[in-house]
Steps between C-alpha positions, in 0.01 A plus 500: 500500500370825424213356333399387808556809723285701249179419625609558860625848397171532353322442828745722652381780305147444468490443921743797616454736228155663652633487826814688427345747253216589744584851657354538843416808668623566825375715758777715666510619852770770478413855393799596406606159308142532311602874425872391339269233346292753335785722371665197346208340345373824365150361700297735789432305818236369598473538876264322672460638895336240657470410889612205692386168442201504743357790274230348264424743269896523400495144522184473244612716271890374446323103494217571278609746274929597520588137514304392229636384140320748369634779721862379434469493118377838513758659722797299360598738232387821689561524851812378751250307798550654846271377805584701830355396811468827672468385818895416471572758296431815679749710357392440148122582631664837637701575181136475301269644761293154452224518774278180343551165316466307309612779250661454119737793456664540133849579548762645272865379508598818720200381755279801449119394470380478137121399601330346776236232514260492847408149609156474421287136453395585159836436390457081491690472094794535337271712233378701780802649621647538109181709471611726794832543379372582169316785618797624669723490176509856446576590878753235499646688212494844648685386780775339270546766302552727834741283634755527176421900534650513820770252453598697147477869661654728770437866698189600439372259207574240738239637771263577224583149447431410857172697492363306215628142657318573827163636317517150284607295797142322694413695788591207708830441361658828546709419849732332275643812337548703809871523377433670178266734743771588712724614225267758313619825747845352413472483135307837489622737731344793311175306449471626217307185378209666753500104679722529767214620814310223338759268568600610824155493617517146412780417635430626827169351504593197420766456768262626754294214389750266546632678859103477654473096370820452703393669824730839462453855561804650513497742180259426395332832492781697470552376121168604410574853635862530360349411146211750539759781602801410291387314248362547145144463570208653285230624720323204509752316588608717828106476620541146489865488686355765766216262515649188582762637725163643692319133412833301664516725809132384591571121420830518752287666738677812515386717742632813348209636380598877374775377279237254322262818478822646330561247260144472389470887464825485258283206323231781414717784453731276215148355354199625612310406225572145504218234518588432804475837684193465675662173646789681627309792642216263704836287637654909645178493693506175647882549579429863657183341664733220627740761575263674746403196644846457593555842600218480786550181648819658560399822676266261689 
């Protein structure tokens, strides 16, 4: 009896064995199941930001190149897979400031952006795109090694920390550590790391970024004054905030012209050696000429 099962178990083995042993790589649609993924695994996600199916160049790239055998065998041991259709995933696009796709970010477990690869047609192989990430080895690596410096360190290490995360961080992948940004005044309230107007500026700016996409006002200006009297700016950095609370009261169509004149006279007075001075002092006399204007058409 056995002698004759023996071959079947044979065929058994020889049939199912490939099948069973062959690891398939799976593209997940969750961020946050990707990022648990990631910690688990010990691998950085891959996170492919793609748009809906009617989109061909997202469409090109994930069936000619990210669904390829080639692709998978490459990524299997390095990367958890995440494809996010942004145009059902708003909140996600928000949380990363993504403003185009297809994009490839590099994620580490904690979701901040390790590198980021544009969509571009010259990237049509597997050896392509390793050749890209190559070159971004060592600011891959900067980034890591920021990340544990923050994680390991507190006060004002920690924003010294921060500073070096953000300065390794891709321009474009900054929005994502708005949190850490937010706690620099808190972790430093002496500044004596010298960071915290930088990071207030930044702050600011950035939410006023975000308030002006959505449509709002309300505030708007205000911060940029509050941090340009109360805050720890360098002189620079107050000729910018006088600036752009100026800049913002022309784009809302304020018609209050002196106290624009008055913010962009504080500009010069904080900086008025700054490259942009002659900008700020040709926009006065538009504003005063505009002012005038005003002024007349009034008395008439």
């Amino acid at each position: 009896m056995h002698k004759r099962l023996f071959p079947l178990a044979i065929f058994v083995l020889v049939f199912f064995l490939p099948v069973s042993c062959k690891k398939p790589v799976l593209w997940q649609t969750d961020l946050d199941a990707a990022l648990r993924d990631s910690e688990s695994s010990g691998r950085s996600v891959f996170a492919f930001f793609s748009g809906g199916e009617l989109d061909e160049k997202s469409y090109e790239f994930r069936s000619e190149l990210l669904d390829t055998d080639e692709f998978k065998m490459f990524a299997k041991d390095k990367y958890v897979l995440l494809n996010l259709d942004l145009s059902s995933a708003e909140q996600v696009a928000a949380r990363y400031g993504l403003s185009s796709y297809p994009t490839v970010y590099i994620l580490s477990k904690d979701g901040y952006v390790l590198s980021i690869i544009q969509y571009n047609e010259a990237i049509n192989s597997v050896s392509v795109l390793e050749d890209i990430l190559w070159e971004q080895t060592e600011g891959i690596n900067r980034v890591s090694e920021a990340i544990e410096k923050v994680q390991s360190s507190s006060g004002v290490e920690k924003v010294r920390s921060i500073d070096s995360l953000y300065e390794a961080t891709p321009v474009a992948g900054r929005k994502i550590l708005a949190q850490l940004v937010k706690q620099v005044p808190l972790l430093d309230p002496d500044n004596a790391s010298g960071l915290v107007g930088k990071y207030e500026f930044i702050s600011v700016y950035d939410e006023a970024i975000e308030a002006i996409s959505e449509g709002r006002q309300d505030g708007v200006v205000e911060s940029f004054v509050n941090i340009a009297e109360n805050g720890h700016l360098d002189p620079a950095q107050t000729f910018e905030a006088y600036y752009n609370a100026a800049y913002l009261m022309a784009l809302f169509a304020s018609d209050d012209y002196d106290r624009m004149l008055d913010f962009l006279r504080k500009a010069m007075e904080a900086d008025n050696e700054n490259v942009r001075a002659d900008d700020v002092t040709s926009l006065m006399n538009t504003v005063s000429q505009m002012r005038d204007l005003v002024s007349a058409d009034l008395v008439d």
